[in-house]
PDB file of C-alpha atoms in Angstrom:
ATOM      1  CA  ALA A 168    -238.330 -54.476  51.583  1.00 76.00           C
ATOM      2  CA  GLN A 169    -236.301 -57.406  52.780  1.00 82.00           C
ATOM      3  CA  SER A 170    -234.861 -58.248  56.140  1.00 89.00           C
ATOM      4  CA  VAL A 171    -232.532 -60.786  57.908  1.00 94.00           C
ATOM      5  CA  THR A 172    -232.536 -62.236  61.241  1.00 95.00           C
ATOM      6  CA  GLN A 173    -229.738 -64.176  62.581  1.00 96.00           C
ATOM      7  CA  LEU A 174    -230.412 -66.102  65.922  1.00 93.00           C
ATOM      8  CA  GLY A 175    -227.745 -65.881  68.404  1.00 91.00           C
ATOM      9  CA  SER A 176    -225.177 -63.254  68.386  1.00 93.00           C
ATOM     10  CA  HIS A 177    -222.690 -65.692  69.769  1.00 96.00           C
ATOM     11  CA  VAL A 178    -222.206 -69.387  69.095  1.00 97.00           C
ATOM     12  CA  SER A 179    -219.809 -71.583  70.956  1.00 97.00           C
ATOM     13  CA  VAL A 180    -218.790 -75.017  69.722  1.00 97.00           C
ATOM     14  CA  SER A 181    -215.862 -77.301  70.322  1.00 97.00           C
ATOM     15  CA  GLU A 182    -213.288 -78.219  67.656  1.00 97.00           C
ATOM     16  CA  GLY A 183    -214.698 -81.020  65.586  1.00 97.00           C
ATOM     17  CA  ALA A 184    -218.372 -80.448  66.582  1.00 97.00           C
ATOM     18  CA  LEU A 185    -221.050 -79.440  64.093  1.00 97.00           C
ATOM     19  CA  VAL A 186    -221.370 -75.660  63.456  1.00 98.00           C
ATOM     20  CA  LEU A 187    -224.970 -74.380  62.742  1.00 98.00           C
ATOM     21  CA  LEU A 188    -225.559 -70.818  62.292  1.00 98.00           C
ATOM     22  CA  ARG A 189    -229.209 -69.697  61.815  1.00 97.00           C
ATOM     23  CA  CYS A 190    -230.491 -67.214  59.283  1.00 97.00           C
ATOM     24  CA  ASN A 191    -234.215 -66.377  58.600  1.00 96.00           C
ATOM     25  CA  TYR A 192    -234.959 -63.774  55.928  1.00 94.00           C
ATOM     26  CA  SER A 193    -238.048 -61.761  54.781  1.00 90.00           C
ATOM     27  CA  SER A 194    -238.503 -60.856  51.164  1.00 83.00           C
ATOM     28  CA  SER A 195    -241.606 -60.069  48.911  1.00 78.00           C
ATOM     29  CA  VAL A 196    -239.830 -61.438  45.926  1.00 80.00           C
ATOM     30  CA  PRO A 197    -237.495 -64.487  45.408  1.00 80.00           C
ATOM     31  CA  PRO A 198    -234.334 -63.695  47.257  1.00 86.00           C
ATOM     32  CA  TYR A 199    -230.791 -64.006  46.661  1.00 89.00           C
ATOM     33  CA  LEU A 200    -229.022 -65.156  49.786  1.00 92.00           C
ATOM     34  CA  PHE A 201    -225.412 -64.810  50.911  1.00 93.00           C
ATOM     35  CA  TRP A 202    -223.071 -65.859  53.861  1.00 96.00           C
ATOM     36  CA  TYR A 203    -220.020 -63.757  54.375  1.00 96.00           C
ATOM     37  CA  VAL A 204    -217.374 -64.260  57.026  1.00 96.00           C
ATOM     38  CA  GLN A 205    -215.413 -61.547  58.683  1.00 94.00           C
ATOM     39  CA  TYR A 206    -212.062 -62.266  60.561  1.00 92.00           C
ATOM     40  CA  PRO A 207    -210.779 -59.753  63.051  1.00 87.00           C
ATOM     41  CA  ASN A 208    -209.667 -56.579  61.525  1.00 81.00           C
ATOM     42  CA  GLN A 209    -210.381 -57.653  57.990  1.00 85.00           C
ATOM     43  CA  GLY A 210    -213.174 -57.085  55.382  1.00 89.00           C
ATOM     44  CA  LEU A 211    -216.038 -59.499  54.441  1.00 93.00           C
ATOM     45  CA  GLN A 212    -215.323 -62.643  52.434  1.00 93.00           C
ATOM     46  CA  LEU A 213    -217.772 -64.375  50.641  1.00 92.00           C
ATOM     47  CA  LEU A 214    -218.390 -67.961  51.789  1.00 95.00           C
ATOM     48  CA  LEU A 215    -221.303 -68.952  49.534  1.00 94.00           C
ATOM     49  CA  LYS A 216    -224.459 -67.710  47.860  1.00 91.00           C
ATOM     50  CA  TYR A 217    -227.894 -69.073  46.640  1.00 91.00           C
ATOM     51  CA  THR A 218    -229.435 -67.413  43.631  1.00 86.00           C
ATOM     52  CA  THR A 219    -231.378 -69.943  41.771  1.00 84.00           C
ATOM     53  CA  GLY A 220    -231.280 -73.711  41.058  1.00 86.00           C
ATOM     54  CA  ALA A 221    -230.049 -76.337  43.721  1.00 88.00           C
ATOM     55  CA  THR A 222    -231.099 -75.411  47.242  1.00 90.00           C
ATOM     56  CA  LEU A 223    -228.176 -76.996  48.918  1.00 95.00           C
ATOM     57  CA  VAL A 224    -225.143 -74.686  48.202  1.00 95.00           C
ATOM     58  CA  LYS A 225    -221.601 -75.562  49.112  1.00 96.00           C
ATOM     59  CA  GLY A 226    -218.981 -72.824  49.645  1.00 95.00           C
ATOM     60  CA  ILE A 227    -215.451 -72.493  50.788  1.00 94.00           C
ATOM     61  CA  ASN A 228    -213.655 -74.042  53.799  1.00 93.00           C
ATOM     62  CA  GLY A 229    -216.217 -76.792  54.006  1.00 96.00           C
ATOM     63  CA  PHE A 230    -219.272 -74.580  54.738  1.00 97.00           C
ATOM     64  CA  GLU A 231    -222.589 -75.296  53.219  1.00 97.00           C
ATOM     65  CA  ALA A 232    -226.230 -73.795  53.619  1.00 97.00           C
ATOM     66  CA  GLU A 233    -229.614 -74.955  52.382  1.00 95.00           C
ATOM     67  CA  PHE A 234    -232.263 -72.686  51.068  1.00 94.00           C
ATOM     68  CA  LYS A 235    -235.773 -73.460  52.515  1.00 94.00           C
ATOM     69  CA  LYS A 236    -238.338 -71.462  51.043  1.00 92.00           C
ATOM     70  CA  SER A 237    -241.166 -72.866  53.231  1.00 92.00           C
ATOM     71  CA  GLU A 238    -239.108 -71.955  56.382  1.00 93.00           C
ATOM     72  CA  THR A 239    -237.654 -68.711  54.846  1.00 94.00           C
ATOM     73  CA  SER A 240    -234.318 -70.019  56.183  1.00 96.00           C
ATOM     74  CA  PHE A 241    -230.888 -70.213  54.803  1.00 97.00           C
ATOM     75  CA  HIS A 242    -228.903 -71.864  57.737  1.00 97.00           C
ATOM     76  CA  LEU A 243    -225.135 -72.328  57.501  1.00 98.00           C
ATOM     77  CA  THR A 244    -223.598 -75.568  58.573  1.00 98.00           C
ATOM     78  CA  LYS A 245    -220.155 -77.196  58.750  1.00 98.00           C
ATOM     79  CA  PRO A 246    -219.669 -80.769  59.905  1.00 97.00           C
ATOM     80  CA  SER A 247    -216.607 -80.256  61.855  1.00 97.00           C
ATOM     81  CA  ALA A 248    -215.235 -77.065  63.218  1.00 97.00           C
ATOM     82  CA  HIS A 249    -211.721 -75.786  63.117  1.00 96.00           C
ATOM     83  CA  MET A 250    -210.159 -73.383  65.286  1.00 96.00           C
ATOM     84  CA  SER A 251    -209.649 -71.208  62.232  1.00 95.00           C
ATOM     85  CA  ASP A 252    -213.398 -70.969  61.743  1.00 96.00           C
ATOM     86  CA  ALA A 253    -213.562 -68.458  64.722  1.00 96.00           C
ATOM     87  CA  ALA A 254    -214.920 -65.366  63.155  1.00 96.00           C
ATOM     88  CA  GLU A 255    -218.074 -63.296  62.722  1.00 96.00           C
ATOM     89  CA  TYR A 256    -220.735 -64.622  60.192  1.00 97.00           C
ATOM     90  CA  PHE A 257    -223.073 -62.459  58.367  1.00 96.00           C
ATOM     91  CA  CYS A 258    -226.127 -63.534  56.416  1.00 96.00           C
ATOM     92  CA  ALA A 259    -227.395 -61.137  53.810  1.00 93.00           C
ATOM     93  CA  VAL A 260    -230.378 -61.042  51.339  1.00 90.00           C
ATOM     94  CA  SER A 261    -230.660 -59.252  48.097  1.00 85.00           C
ATOM     95  CA  VAL A 262    -233.407 -59.377  45.327  1.00 71.00           C
ATOM     96  CA  ASN A 263    -232.700 -59.509  41.455  1.00 61.00           C
ATOM     97  CA  SER A 264    -233.946 -56.046  40.614  1.00 61.00           C
ATOM     98  CA  GLY A 265    -232.481 -53.256  38.773  1.00 53.00           C
ATOM     99  CA  TYR A 266    -230.898 -51.501  41.759  1.00 55.00           C
ATOM    100  CA  SER A 267    -230.062 -54.317  44.137  1.00 66.00           C
ATOM    101  CA  THR A 268    -228.418 -53.977  47.552  1.00 77.00           C
ATOM    102  CA  LEU A 269    -227.562 -56.299  50.363  1.00 86.00           C
ATOM    103  CA  THR A 270    -229.451 -56.373  53.582  1.00 89.00           C
ATOM    104  CA  PHE A 271    -227.346 -57.775  56.274  1.00 92.00           C
ATOM    105  CA  GLY A 272    -228.290 -59.544  59.546  1.00 94.00           C
ATOM    106  CA  LYS A 273    -226.682 -58.521  62.789  1.00 93.00           C
ATOM    107  CA  GLY A 274    -223.846 -61.125  62.624  1.00 95.00           C
ATOM    108  CA  THR A 275    -223.082 -64.107  64.729  1.00 97.00           C
ATOM    109  CA  MET A 276    -219.823 -64.611  66.380  1.00 96.00           C
ATOM    110  CA  LEU A 277    -218.535 -68.153  66.264  1.00 97.00           C
ATOM    111  CA  LEU A 278    -216.231 -69.210  69.187  1.00 97.00           C
ATOM    112  CA  VAL A 279    -214.343 -72.435  68.726  1.00 97.00           C
ATOM    113  CA  SER A 280    -212.869 -73.985  71.759  1.00 96.00           C
ATOM    114  CA  PRO A 281    -210.135 -76.782  71.660  1.00 94.00           C
TER     115      PRO A 281
ATOM    116  CA  ASP B 249    -207.340 -60.411  48.761  1.00 81.00           C
ATOM    117  CA  SER B 250    -210.638 -59.270  47.100  1.00 85.00           C
ATOM    118  CA  GLY B 251    -209.013 -56.734  44.795  1.00 92.00           C
ATOM    119  CA  VAL B 252    -210.767 -53.876  46.345  1.00 96.00           C
ATOM    120  CA  THR B 253    -208.695 -51.300  47.998  1.00 96.00           C
ATOM    121  CA  GLN B 254    -209.481 -48.608  50.529  1.00 97.00           C
ATOM    122  CA  THR B 255    -207.472 -45.966  51.944  1.00 97.00           C
ATOM    123  CA  PRO B 256    -206.577 -44.810  54.509  1.00 96.00           C
ATOM    124  CA  LYS B 257    -206.823 -47.946  56.806  1.00 95.00           C
ATOM    125  CA  HIS B 258    -207.245 -45.899  59.971  1.00 96.00           C
ATOM    126  CA  LEU B 259    -208.301 -42.207  60.580  1.00 97.00           C
ATOM    127  CA  ILE B 260    -208.546 -40.418  63.706  1.00 97.00           C
ATOM    128  CA  THR B 261    -209.945 -36.892  63.760  1.00 97.00           C
ATOM    129  CA  ALA B 262    -212.030 -34.502  65.985  1.00 97.00           C
ATOM    130  CA  THR B 263    -215.809 -33.753  66.049  1.00 97.00           C
ATOM    131  CA  GLY B 264    -216.863 -31.088  63.570  1.00 97.00           C
ATOM    132  CA  GLN B 265    -214.080 -32.000  60.983  1.00 97.00           C
ATOM    133  CA  ARG B 266    -214.451 -33.410  57.422  1.00 97.00           C
ATOM    134  CA  VAL B 267    -212.714 -36.504  55.993  1.00 98.00           C
ATOM    135  CA  THR B 268    -212.604 -38.313  52.733  1.00 98.00           C
ATOM    136  CA  LEU B 269    -212.531 -42.117  52.357  1.00 98.00           C
ATOM    137  CA  ARG B 270    -211.360 -43.352  49.073  1.00 98.00           C
ATOM    138  CA  CYS B 271    -212.052 -46.888  47.463  1.00 98.00           C
ATOM    139  CA  SER B 272    -210.718 -48.489  44.201  1.00 98.00           C
ATOM    140  CA  PRO B 273    -212.963 -51.186  42.950  1.00 96.00           C
ATOM    141  CA  ARG B 274    -211.843 -54.513  41.291  1.00 95.00           C
ATOM    142  CA  SER B 275    -210.495 -54.112  37.784  1.00 94.00           C
ATOM    143  CA  GLY B 276    -213.513 -54.127  35.585  1.00 92.00           C
ATOM    144  CA  ASP B 277    -216.132 -53.549  38.161  1.00 93.00           C
ATOM    145  CA  LEU B 278    -218.429 -50.685  37.529  1.00 93.00           C
ATOM    146  CA  SER B 279    -220.528 -50.685  40.786  1.00 92.00           C
ATOM    147  CA  VAL B 280    -219.355 -49.360  44.046  1.00 95.00           C
ATOM    148  CA  TYR B 281    -221.302 -49.661  47.371  1.00 94.00           C
ATOM    149  CA  TRP B 282    -220.542 -47.996  50.743  1.00 96.00           C
ATOM    150  CA  TYR B 283    -221.332 -49.672  54.005  1.00 95.00           C
ATOM    151  CA  GLN B 284    -221.073 -48.503  57.454  1.00 96.00           C
ATOM    152  CA  GLN B 285    -220.268 -50.885  60.339  1.00 93.00           C
ATOM    153  CA  SER B 286    -220.896 -49.888  64.003  1.00 92.00           C
ATOM    154  CA  LEU B 287    -221.582 -51.933  67.230  1.00 86.00           C
ATOM    155  CA  ASP B 288    -224.904 -50.318  67.529  1.00 85.00           C
ATOM    156  CA  GLN B 289    -226.262 -50.504  64.111  1.00 86.00           C
ATOM    157  CA  GLY B 290    -224.399 -53.499  62.535  1.00 89.00           C
ATOM    158  CA  LEU B 291    -223.543 -53.460  58.725  1.00 91.00           C
ATOM    159  CA  GLN B 292    -225.809 -50.696  57.141  1.00 92.00           C
ATOM    160  CA  PHE B 293    -225.876 -49.839  53.460  1.00 91.00           C
ATOM    161  CA  LEU B 294    -225.192 -46.251  52.695  1.00 95.00           C
ATOM    162  CA  ILE B 295    -225.149 -45.534  48.913  1.00 94.00           C
ATOM    163  CA  GLN B 296    -224.323 -47.298  45.589  1.00 93.00           C
ATOM    164  CA  TYR B 297    -222.741 -45.953  42.327  1.00 94.00           C
ATOM    165  CA  TYR B 298    -222.839 -47.438  39.121  1.00 92.00           C
ATOM    166  CA  ASN B 299    -220.493 -46.211  36.334  1.00 93.00           C
ATOM    167  CA  GLY B 300    -220.435 -42.833  37.825  1.00 94.00           C
ATOM    168  CA  GLU B 301    -224.115 -42.341  38.632  1.00 94.00           C
ATOM    169  CA  GLU B 302    -225.824 -42.745  41.919  1.00 93.00           C
ATOM    170  CA  ARG B 303    -228.086 -45.743  41.783  1.00 90.00           C
ATOM    171  CA  ALA B 304    -229.398 -46.457  45.260  1.00 88.00           C
ATOM    172  CA  LYS B 305    -229.364 -44.755  48.677  1.00 90.00           C
ATOM    173  CA  GLY B 306    -229.663 -46.420  52.141  1.00 89.00           C
ATOM    174  CA  ASN B 307    -229.330 -44.974  55.564  1.00 83.00           C
ATOM    175  CA  ILE B 308    -226.842 -42.207  54.581  1.00 93.00           C
ATOM    176  CA  LEU B 309    -226.904 -38.953  56.559  1.00 94.00           C
ATOM    177  CA  GLU B 310    -227.250 -35.574  54.958  1.00 95.00           C
ATOM    178  CA  ARG B 311    -223.657 -34.856  56.228  1.00 96.00           C
ATOM    179  CA  PHE B 312    -222.372 -37.684  53.992  1.00 97.00           C
ATOM    180  CA  SER B 313    -221.860 -37.742  50.334  1.00 96.00           C
ATOM    181  CA  ALA B 314    -220.107 -39.702  47.792  1.00 97.00           C
ATOM    182  CA  GLN B 315    -219.053 -39.748  44.176  1.00 97.00           C
ATOM    183  CA  GLN B 316    -217.608 -42.128  41.616  1.00 97.00           C
ATOM    184  CA  PHE B 317    -215.049 -40.711  39.282  1.00 97.00           C
ATOM    185  CA  PRO B 318    -214.383 -41.604  35.611  1.00 96.00           C
ATOM    186  CA  ASP B 319    -211.774 -43.968  36.402  1.00 95.00           C
ATOM    187  CA  LEU B 320    -214.395 -45.639  38.688  1.00 96.00           C
ATOM    188  CA  HIS B 321    -212.745 -44.981  42.019  1.00 97.00           C
ATOM    189  CA  SER B 322    -215.183 -43.654  44.581  1.00 98.00           C
ATOM    190  CA  GLU B 323    -214.765 -41.223  47.550  1.00 98.00           C
ATOM    191  CA  LEU B 324    -217.089 -41.027  50.618  1.00 98.00           C
ATOM    192  CA  ASN B 325    -216.993 -37.621  52.131  1.00 98.00           C
ATOM    193  CA  LEU B 326    -218.090 -37.211  55.828  1.00 98.00           C
ATOM    194  CA  SER B 327    -218.541 -33.780  57.249  1.00 97.00           C
ATOM    195  CA  SER B 328    -219.376 -32.162  60.599  1.00 97.00           C
ATOM    196  CA  LEU B 329    -218.231 -35.338  62.370  1.00 97.00           C
ATOM    197  CA  GLU B 330    -219.887 -36.462  65.394  1.00 97.00           C
ATOM    198  CA  LEU B 331    -218.572 -39.106  68.082  1.00 96.00           C
ATOM    199  CA  GLY B 332    -221.310 -41.494  66.682  1.00 94.00           C
ATOM    200  CA  ASP B 333    -219.819 -41.377  63.323  1.00 96.00           C
ATOM    201  CA  SER B 334    -216.927 -43.558  64.635  1.00 97.00           C
ATOM    202  CA  ALA B 335    -217.299 -46.855  62.623  1.00 96.00           C
ATOM    203  CA  LEU B 336    -215.775 -49.044  60.040  1.00 95.00           C
ATOM    204  CA  TYR B 337    -216.557 -48.022  56.642  1.00 97.00           C
ATOM    205  CA  PHE B 338    -216.351 -50.583  53.909  1.00 96.00           C
ATOM    206  CA  CYS B 339    -216.799 -50.364  50.203  1.00 96.00           C
ATOM    207  CA  ALA B 340    -217.708 -53.223  47.911  1.00 94.00           C
ATOM    208  CA  SER B 341    -217.684 -53.714  44.141  1.00 94.00           C
ATOM    209  CA  THR B 342    -219.551 -55.702  41.664  1.00 90.00           C
ATOM    210  CA  ARG B 343    -219.248 -56.121  37.840  1.00 86.00           C
ATOM    211  CA  GLY B 344    -222.824 -54.977  37.142  1.00 77.00           C
ATOM    212  CA  ASN B 345    -225.653 -53.234  38.720  1.00 70.00           C
ATOM    213  CA  GLY B 346    -227.933 -56.309  39.764  1.00 67.00           C
ATOM    214  CA  ALA B 347    -227.621 -58.853  42.428  1.00 65.00           C
ATOM    215  CA  ASP B 348    -224.093 -59.745  41.874  1.00 76.00           C
ATOM    216  CA  THR B 349    -221.642 -60.982  44.536  1.00 83.00           C
ATOM    217  CA  GLN B 350    -220.206 -57.906  46.346  1.00 88.00           C
ATOM    218  CA  TYR B 351    -216.417 -58.171  46.949  1.00 91.00           C
ATOM    219  CA  PHE B 352    -215.486 -56.028  49.995  1.00 93.00           C
ATOM    220  CA  GLY B 353    -212.424 -54.010  50.753  1.00 95.00           C
ATOM    221  CA  PRO B 354    -210.584 -54.212  54.028  1.00 94.00           C
ATOM    222  CA  GLY B 355    -212.304 -51.217  55.310  1.00 95.00           C
ATOM    223  CA  THR B 356    -211.364 -47.688  56.876  1.00 97.00           C
ATOM    224  CA  ARG B 357    -211.666 -47.479  60.687  1.00 96.00           C
ATOM    225  CA  LEU B 358    -212.723 -43.834  61.650  1.00 97.00           C
ATOM    226  CA  THR B 359    -212.322 -42.673  65.009  1.00 97.00           C
ATOM    227  CA  VAL B 360    -213.877 -39.360  65.965  1.00 97.00           C
ATOM    228  CA  LEU B 361    -212.618 -37.886  69.302  1.00 96.00           C
TER     229      LEU B 361
END
């Protein structure tokens, strides 16, 4: 079985500052990793995903994440925060099996101040 | 817009009642997943259907059931509702049955009074 831990239920940054949202996973087989964003009163939107290959993954809205197998981590970063980045971010893990489902972390609320 | 639609957007009902939530997947997607999002439990996987057949079950209560119809839309039935069932219910869809990207609908907010 797989699991996801997101460190910090809330992260506050100033506009223009670096965004770092932490995600650690547990999986007995090579994982597929995802970051989703949820804006208020909306569904989840995929930011980026890692399946195989290059460990640095670029996503939408300037976000990127790096898969580090040795650290079982998949942290999400963005060099410069915008006010519009304020939302809840979810890390999720899946495995490439016949009946694959997503296991989500508890989420991290990103607050961006002017 | 993900292409996944869910109805209704909001649902308010009383304890003991039964409701049905509906989901239409993206065009061409064969898999539908149901999730429950609550403050207590976070996002939890409930059940998956692929091309009309149940494929995976998560933390779904016995009072809840789902099905996927020949036109691939899916319904989640919640019965004998309790206050604790109040939550956002999302469905997601994928093309296949494996670890594809899941595209989420806007959700149905259920309030049980």
